[in-house]
Coordinates of C-alpha atoms in Angstrom, one line a residue:
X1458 CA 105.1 268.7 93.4
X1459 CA 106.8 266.1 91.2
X1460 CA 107.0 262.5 92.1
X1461 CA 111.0 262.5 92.9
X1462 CA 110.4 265.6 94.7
X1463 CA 107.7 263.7 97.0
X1464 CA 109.7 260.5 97.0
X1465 CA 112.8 262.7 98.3
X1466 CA 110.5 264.4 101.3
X1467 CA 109.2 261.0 102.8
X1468 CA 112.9 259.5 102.4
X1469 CA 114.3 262.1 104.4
X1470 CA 111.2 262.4 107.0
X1471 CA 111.6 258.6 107.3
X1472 CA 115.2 259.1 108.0
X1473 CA 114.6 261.6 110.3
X1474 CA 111.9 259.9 112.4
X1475 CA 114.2 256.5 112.4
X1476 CA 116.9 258.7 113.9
X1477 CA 115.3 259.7 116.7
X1478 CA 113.7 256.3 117.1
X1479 CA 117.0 254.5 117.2
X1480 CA 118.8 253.1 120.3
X1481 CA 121.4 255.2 120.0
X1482 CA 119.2 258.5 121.1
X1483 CA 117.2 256.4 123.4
X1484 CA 120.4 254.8 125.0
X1485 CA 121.6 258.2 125.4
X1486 CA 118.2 259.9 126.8
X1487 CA 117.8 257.0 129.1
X1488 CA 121.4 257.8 130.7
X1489 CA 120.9 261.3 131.2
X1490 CA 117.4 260.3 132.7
X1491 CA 119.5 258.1 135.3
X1492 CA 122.5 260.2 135.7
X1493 CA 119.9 263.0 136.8
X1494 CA 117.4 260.7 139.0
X1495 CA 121.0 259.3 140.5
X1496 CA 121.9 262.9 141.4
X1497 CA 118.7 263.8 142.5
X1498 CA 118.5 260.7 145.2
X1499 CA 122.2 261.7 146.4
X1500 CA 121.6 265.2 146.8
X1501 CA 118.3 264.8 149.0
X1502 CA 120.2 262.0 150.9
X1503 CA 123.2 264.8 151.5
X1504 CA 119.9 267.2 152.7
X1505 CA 118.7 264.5 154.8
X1506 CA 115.2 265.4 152.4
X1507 CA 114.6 262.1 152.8
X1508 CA 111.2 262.8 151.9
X1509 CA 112.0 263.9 148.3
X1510 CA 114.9 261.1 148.4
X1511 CA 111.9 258.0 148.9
X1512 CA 110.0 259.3 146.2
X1513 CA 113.1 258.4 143.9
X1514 CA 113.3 255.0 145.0
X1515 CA 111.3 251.8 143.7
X1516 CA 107.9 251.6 145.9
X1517 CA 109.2 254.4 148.0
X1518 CA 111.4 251.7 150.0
X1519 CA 114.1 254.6 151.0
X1520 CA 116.8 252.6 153.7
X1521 CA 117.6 256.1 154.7
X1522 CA 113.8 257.1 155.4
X1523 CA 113.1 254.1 157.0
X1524 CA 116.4 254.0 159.4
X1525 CA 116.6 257.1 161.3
X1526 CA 120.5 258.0 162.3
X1527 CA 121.3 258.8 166.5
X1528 CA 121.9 262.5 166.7
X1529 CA 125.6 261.8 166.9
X1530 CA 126.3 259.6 163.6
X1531 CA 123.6 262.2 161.3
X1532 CA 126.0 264.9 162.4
X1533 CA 129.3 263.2 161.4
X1534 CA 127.1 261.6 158.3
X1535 CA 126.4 265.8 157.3
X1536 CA 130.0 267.1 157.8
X1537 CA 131.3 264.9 155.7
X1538 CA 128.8 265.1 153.0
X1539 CA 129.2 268.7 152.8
X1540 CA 133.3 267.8 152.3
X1541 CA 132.2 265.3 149.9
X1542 CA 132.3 264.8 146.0
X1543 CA 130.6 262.4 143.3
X1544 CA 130.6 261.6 139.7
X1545 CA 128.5 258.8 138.0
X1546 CA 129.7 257.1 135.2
X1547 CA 129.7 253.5 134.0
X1548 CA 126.2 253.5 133.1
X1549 CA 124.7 250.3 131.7
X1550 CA 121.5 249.9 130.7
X1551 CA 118.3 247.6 128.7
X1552 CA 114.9 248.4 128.3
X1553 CA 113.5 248.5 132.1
X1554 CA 116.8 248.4 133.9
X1555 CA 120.5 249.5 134.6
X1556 CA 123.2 249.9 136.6
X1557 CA 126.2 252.9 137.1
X1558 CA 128.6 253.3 139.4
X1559 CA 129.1 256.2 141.5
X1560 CA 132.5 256.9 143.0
X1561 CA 132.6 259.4 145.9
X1562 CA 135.6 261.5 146.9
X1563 CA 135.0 261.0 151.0
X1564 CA 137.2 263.3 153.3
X1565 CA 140.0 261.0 154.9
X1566 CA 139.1 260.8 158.4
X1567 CA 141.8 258.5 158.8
X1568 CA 144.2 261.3 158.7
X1569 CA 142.4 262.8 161.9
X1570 CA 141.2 260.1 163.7
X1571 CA 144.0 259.7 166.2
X1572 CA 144.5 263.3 166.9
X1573 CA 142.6 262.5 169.9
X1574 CA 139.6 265.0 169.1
X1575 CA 136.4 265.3 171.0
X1576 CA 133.5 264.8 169.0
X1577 CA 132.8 268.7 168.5
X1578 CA 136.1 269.0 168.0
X1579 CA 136.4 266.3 165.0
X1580 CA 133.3 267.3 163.4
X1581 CA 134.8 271.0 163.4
X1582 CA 138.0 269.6 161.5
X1583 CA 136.4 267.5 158.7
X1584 CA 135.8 270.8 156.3
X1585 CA 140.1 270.7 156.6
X1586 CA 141.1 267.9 155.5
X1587 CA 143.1 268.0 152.5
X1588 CA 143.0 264.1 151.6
X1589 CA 140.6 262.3 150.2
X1590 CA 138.6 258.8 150.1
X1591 CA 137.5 257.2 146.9
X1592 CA 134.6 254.6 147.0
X1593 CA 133.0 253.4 144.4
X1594 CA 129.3 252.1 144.5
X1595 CA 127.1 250.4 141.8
X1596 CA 123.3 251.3 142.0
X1597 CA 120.7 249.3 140.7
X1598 CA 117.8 251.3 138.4
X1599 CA 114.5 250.1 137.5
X1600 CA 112.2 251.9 134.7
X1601 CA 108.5 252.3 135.8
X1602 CA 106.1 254.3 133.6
X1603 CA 109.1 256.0 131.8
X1604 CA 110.9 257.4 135.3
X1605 CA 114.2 255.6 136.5
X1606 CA 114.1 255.0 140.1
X1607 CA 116.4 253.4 142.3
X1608 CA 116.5 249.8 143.7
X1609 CA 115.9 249.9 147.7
X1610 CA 119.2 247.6 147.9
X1611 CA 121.0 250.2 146.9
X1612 CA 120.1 252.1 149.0
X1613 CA 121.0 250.3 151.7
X1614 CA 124.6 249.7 150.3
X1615 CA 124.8 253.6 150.4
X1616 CA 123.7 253.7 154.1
X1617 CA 125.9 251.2 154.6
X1618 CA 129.0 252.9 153.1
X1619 CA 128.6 256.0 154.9
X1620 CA 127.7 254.3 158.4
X1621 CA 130.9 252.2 157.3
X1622 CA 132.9 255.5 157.5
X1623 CA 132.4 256.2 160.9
X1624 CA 132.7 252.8 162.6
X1625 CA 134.8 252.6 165.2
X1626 CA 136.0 256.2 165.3
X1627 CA 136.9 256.9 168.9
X1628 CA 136.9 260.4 170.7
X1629 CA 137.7 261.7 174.0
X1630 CA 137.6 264.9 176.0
X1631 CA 140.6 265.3 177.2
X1632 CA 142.3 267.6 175.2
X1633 CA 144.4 270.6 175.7
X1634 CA 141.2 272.9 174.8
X1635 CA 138.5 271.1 177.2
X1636 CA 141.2 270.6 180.1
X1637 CA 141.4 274.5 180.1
X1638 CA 137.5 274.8 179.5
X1639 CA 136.9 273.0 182.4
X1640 CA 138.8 274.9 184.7
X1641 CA 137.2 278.2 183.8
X1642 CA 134.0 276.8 183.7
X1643 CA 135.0 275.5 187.3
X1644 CA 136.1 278.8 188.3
X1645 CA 133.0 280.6 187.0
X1646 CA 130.7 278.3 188.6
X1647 CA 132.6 280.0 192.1
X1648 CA 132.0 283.6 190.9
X1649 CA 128.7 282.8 190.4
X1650 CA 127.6 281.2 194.0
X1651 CA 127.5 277.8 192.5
X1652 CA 129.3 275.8 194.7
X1653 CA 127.0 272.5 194.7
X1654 CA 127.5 272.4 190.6
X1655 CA 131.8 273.6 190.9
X1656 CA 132.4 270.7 193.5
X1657 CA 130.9 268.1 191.6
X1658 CA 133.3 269.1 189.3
X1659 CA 136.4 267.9 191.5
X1660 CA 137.3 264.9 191.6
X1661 CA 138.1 263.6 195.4
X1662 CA 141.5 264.5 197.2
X1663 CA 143.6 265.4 200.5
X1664 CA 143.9 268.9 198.7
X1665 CA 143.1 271.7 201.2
X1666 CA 141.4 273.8 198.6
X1667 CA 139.2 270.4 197.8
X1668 CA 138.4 270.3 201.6
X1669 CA 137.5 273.8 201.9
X1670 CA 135.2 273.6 198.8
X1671 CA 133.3 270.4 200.0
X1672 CA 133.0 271.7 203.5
X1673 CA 131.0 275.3 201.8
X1674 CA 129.1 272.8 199.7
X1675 CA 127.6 271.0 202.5
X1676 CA 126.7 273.8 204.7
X1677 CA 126.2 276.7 202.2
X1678 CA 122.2 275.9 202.2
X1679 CA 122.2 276.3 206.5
X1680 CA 125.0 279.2 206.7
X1681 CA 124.6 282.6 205.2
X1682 CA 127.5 284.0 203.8
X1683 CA 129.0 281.1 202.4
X1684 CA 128.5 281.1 198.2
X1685 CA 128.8 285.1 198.5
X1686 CA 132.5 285.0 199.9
X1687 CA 133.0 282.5 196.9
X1688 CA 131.7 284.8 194.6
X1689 CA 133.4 287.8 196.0
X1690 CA 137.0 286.2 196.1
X1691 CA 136.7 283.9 192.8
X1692 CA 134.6 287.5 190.9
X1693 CA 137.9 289.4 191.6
X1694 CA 140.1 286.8 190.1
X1695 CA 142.0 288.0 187.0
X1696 CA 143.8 285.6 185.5
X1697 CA 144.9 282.9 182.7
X1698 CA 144.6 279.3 182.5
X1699 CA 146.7 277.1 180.1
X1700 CA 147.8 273.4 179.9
X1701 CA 151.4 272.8 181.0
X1702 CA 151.9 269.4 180.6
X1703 CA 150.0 266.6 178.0
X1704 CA 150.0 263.2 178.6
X1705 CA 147.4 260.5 177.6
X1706 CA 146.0 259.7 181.3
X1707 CA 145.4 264.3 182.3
X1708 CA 146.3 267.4 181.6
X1709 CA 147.2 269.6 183.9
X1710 CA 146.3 272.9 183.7
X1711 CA 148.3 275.9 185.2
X1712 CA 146.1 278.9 186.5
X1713 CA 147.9 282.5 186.9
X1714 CA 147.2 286.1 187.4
X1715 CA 145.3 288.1 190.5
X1716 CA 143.5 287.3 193.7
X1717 CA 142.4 288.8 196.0
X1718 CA 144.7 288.4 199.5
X1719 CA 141.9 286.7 201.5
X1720 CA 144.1 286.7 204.6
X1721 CA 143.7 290.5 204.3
X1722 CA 140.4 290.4 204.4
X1723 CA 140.1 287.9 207.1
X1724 CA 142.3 290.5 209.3
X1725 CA 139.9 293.3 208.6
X1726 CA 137.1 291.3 210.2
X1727 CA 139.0 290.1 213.2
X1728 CA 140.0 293.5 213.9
X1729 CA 136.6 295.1 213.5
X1730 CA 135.2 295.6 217.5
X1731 CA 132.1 296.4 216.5
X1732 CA 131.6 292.3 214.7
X1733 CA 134.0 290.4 217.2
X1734 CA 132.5 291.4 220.4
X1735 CA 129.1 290.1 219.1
X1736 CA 130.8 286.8 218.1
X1737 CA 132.9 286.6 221.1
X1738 CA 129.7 287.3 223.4
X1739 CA 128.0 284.0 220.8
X1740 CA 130.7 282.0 221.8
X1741 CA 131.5 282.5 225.6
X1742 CA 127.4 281.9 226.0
X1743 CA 127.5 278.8 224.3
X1744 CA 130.9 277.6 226.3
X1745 CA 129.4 278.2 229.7
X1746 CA 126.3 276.4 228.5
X1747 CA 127.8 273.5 227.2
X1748 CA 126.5 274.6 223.7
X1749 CA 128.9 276.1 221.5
X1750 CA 126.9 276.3 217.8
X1751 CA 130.0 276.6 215.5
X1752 CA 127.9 277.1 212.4
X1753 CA 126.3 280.2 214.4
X1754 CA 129.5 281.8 215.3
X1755 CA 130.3 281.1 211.2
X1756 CA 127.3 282.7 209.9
X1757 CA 128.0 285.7 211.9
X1758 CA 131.5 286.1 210.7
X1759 CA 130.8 285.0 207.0
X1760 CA 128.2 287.6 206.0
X1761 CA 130.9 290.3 207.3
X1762 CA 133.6 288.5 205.3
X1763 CA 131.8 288.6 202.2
X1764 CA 132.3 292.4 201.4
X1765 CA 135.8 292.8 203.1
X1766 CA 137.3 290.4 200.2
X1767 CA 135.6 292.8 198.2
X1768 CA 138.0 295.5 199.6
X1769 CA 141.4 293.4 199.6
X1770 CA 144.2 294.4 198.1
X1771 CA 145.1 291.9 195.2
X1772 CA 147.7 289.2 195.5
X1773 CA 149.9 286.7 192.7
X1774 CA 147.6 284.1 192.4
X1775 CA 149.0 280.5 191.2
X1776 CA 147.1 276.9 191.0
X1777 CA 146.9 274.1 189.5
X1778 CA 144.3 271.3 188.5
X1779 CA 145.3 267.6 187.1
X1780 CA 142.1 266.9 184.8
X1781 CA 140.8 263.5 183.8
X1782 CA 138.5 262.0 182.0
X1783 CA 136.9 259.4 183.8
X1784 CA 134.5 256.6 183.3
X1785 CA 131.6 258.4 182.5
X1786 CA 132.9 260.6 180.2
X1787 CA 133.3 263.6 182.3
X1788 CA 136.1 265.9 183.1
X1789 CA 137.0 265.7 186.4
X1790 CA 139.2 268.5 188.3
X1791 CA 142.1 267.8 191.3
X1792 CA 143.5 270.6 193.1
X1793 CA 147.2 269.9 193.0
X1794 CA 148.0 274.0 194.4
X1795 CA 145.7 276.1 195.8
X1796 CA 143.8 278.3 195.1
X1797 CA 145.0 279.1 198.6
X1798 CA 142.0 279.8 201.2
X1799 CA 143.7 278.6 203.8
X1800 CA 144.0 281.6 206.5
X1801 CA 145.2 282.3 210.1
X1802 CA 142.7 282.3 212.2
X1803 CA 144.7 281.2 215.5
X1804 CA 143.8 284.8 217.0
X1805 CA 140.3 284.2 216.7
X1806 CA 139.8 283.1 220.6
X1807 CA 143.3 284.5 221.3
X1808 CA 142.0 288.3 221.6
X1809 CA 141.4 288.9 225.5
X1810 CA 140.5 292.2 224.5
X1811 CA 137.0 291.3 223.5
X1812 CA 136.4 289.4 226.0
X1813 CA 135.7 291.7 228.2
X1814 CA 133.6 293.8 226.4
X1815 CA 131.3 290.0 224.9
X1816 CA 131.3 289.2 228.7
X1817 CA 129.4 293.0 229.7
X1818 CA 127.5 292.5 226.6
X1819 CA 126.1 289.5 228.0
X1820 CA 125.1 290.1 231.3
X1821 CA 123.6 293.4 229.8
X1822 CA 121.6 291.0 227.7
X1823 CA 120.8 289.0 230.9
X1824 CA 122.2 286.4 228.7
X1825 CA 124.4 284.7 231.8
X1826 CA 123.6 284.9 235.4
X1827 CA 125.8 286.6 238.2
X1828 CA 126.9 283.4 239.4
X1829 CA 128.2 282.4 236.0
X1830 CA 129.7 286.0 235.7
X1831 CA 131.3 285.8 238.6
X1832 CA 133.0 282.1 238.1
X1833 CA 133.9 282.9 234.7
X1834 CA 137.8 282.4 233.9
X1835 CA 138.9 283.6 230.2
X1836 CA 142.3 281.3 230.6
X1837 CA 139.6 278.6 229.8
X1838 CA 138.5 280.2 226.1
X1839 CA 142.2 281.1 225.2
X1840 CA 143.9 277.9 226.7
X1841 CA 146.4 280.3 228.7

């Protein structure tokens, strides 16, 4: 090789070498370096990997993996990252530091937040809204043993951006949807026996059907029958519940379709002989002895009840609860109409015709003496 041909080779290799030396490659290596340790960090941060995200920041110092979220704000925190966009740019840089901007494209819960959403109900319509939030934040980069990794601060100005978000969002449960939840969960509760769990769902009132339901509540551990005529009636019901009217205070909620005619059923029983002479017989023992035991004479009739609402003929059925949502958050039901449980029951002590036969039943039984068979005047059960 010739000396100009050996000259020419180191010229160019020295050129070549000084080109990839030069700032402008390094400059340019050094911001794809952060641009991808940047992306890395928010993309664990949006995985809540905040193991992986740590290990991106300067002596590990995370603010995410050292500040745990409530259950709450890390859910609202993930729906909107997944409705969220970022680009990096702006990126400065010297030898062992930088800085670059990153502007996120947030989801504008503004344009939902007075749409008077519960909290499910909000985090369900984040992935819809059309508008967007730009924010801009500058992160802080230090070099260590040729890695870029984040500055801890900025972290915690990210945390604080996204916690920033949220503050002060406001949500209730008393919407349209919930208000009609909470009468069919009501109404299921009574199909299923649950009448300790459905009342606490009322809220208190001069309603009849309220009365009715607290008054089962209170003695459906002592008399048998009680949850099973519940069940029976409220099992039959077909029907569809929808809110009528919307203000800011309650909703009230309009319940139509089927019941069964419980009045019919009540009928049945008081016509069957074979139940009512037995109760009668119950009844006239504990009058003569100064004893009457109400609840007794209830648990005999309520057993027989049970399966002859089973066997009524269905009736238009109409109600309707005001819900609220009271102090503690809850939805609370008031019976404004029925369901109507209110029956005739005036011929109850009224039929002389079982008298008789609960009187010879009795003395059968050697359940009252002579003397009290003898002196024993039915005007004084009847009131005639």
């Amino acid at each position: 090789m010739n000396t100009v041909k050996a000259l020419s080779l180191i010229a160019a290799s020295t050129l070549i070498a000084g080109s990839f030396k030069s700032c402008s490659f390094m400059e340019a290596r050094d911001k794809t370096d952060i641009t991808n340790a940047l992306t890395a960090y928010i993309t664990a941060v949006q995985d809540a990997d905040y193991d992986t995200s740590k290990s991106l920041v300067v002596d590990e110092e995370d603010f995410f993996a050292g500040n745990a979220m409530d259950e709450d704000d890390a859910t609202l925190i993930a729906a909107i990252w997944n409705s969220t966009q970022f680009d990096i740019d702006d990126v400065s840089l010297d030898e062992t530091s930088s800085t670059a901007t990153v502007t996120f494209s947030f989801p504008d819960l503004e344009s939902i937040s007075n749409e008077g959403y519960s909290f499910d109900e909000f985090v369900e319509a984040i992935p819809q809204i059309e508008g967007t939030n730009e924010q801009s934040l500058e992160f802080e980069l230090t070099k260590e043993d040729e890695v870029w990794l984040i500055e801890s601060d900025s972290t915690e100005e990210l945390y604080n951006l996204l916690t920033g978000l949220i503050e002060g969002l406001e949500f209730g449960r008393l919407t349209e949807e919930n208000a009609v939840a909470a009468v069919e969960t009501f109404i299921s509760l009574m199909a299923e026996g649950d009448i300790t769990n459905a009342t606490a769902m009322l809220k208190d009132t001069d309603n009849t059907f309220y009365g009715y339901v607290q008054t089962a509540s209170s003695v459906s551990g002592v008399v048998v029958g009680v949850s099973d005529a519940f069940t029976n009636y409220f099992g039959r019901v077909d029907y569809e519940a929808q809110a009528t009217e919307v203000t800011d205070e309650y909703i009230i909620v309009t319940v139509t379709g089927t019941a069964p005619d419980l009045q019919n059923a009540v009928d049945s029983v008081l016509e069957n002989e074979d139940v009512m002479v037995p109760v009668y017989a119950d009844y006239i023992e504990g009058y003569l002895n100064g004893n009457v035991n109400v609840i007794s004479i209830a648990g005999s009739l309520l057993p027989e009840l049970a399966p002859a609402i089973n066997e009524a003929p269905m009736i238009p059925l109409e109600s309707q609860f005001k819900v609220t949502e009271e102090e503690d958050g809850e939805l609370y039901l008031e019976p404004l109409t029925g369901p109507d449980l209110q029956v005739d029951v005036n011929s109850l002590m009224n039929r002389t015709d079982y008298i008789a036969s609960a009187v010879g039943q009795l003395f059968r039984e050697g359940r009252i003496t002579l003397e009290q068979l003898t002196s024993f005047d039915a005007s004084q059960l009847t009131g005639n």
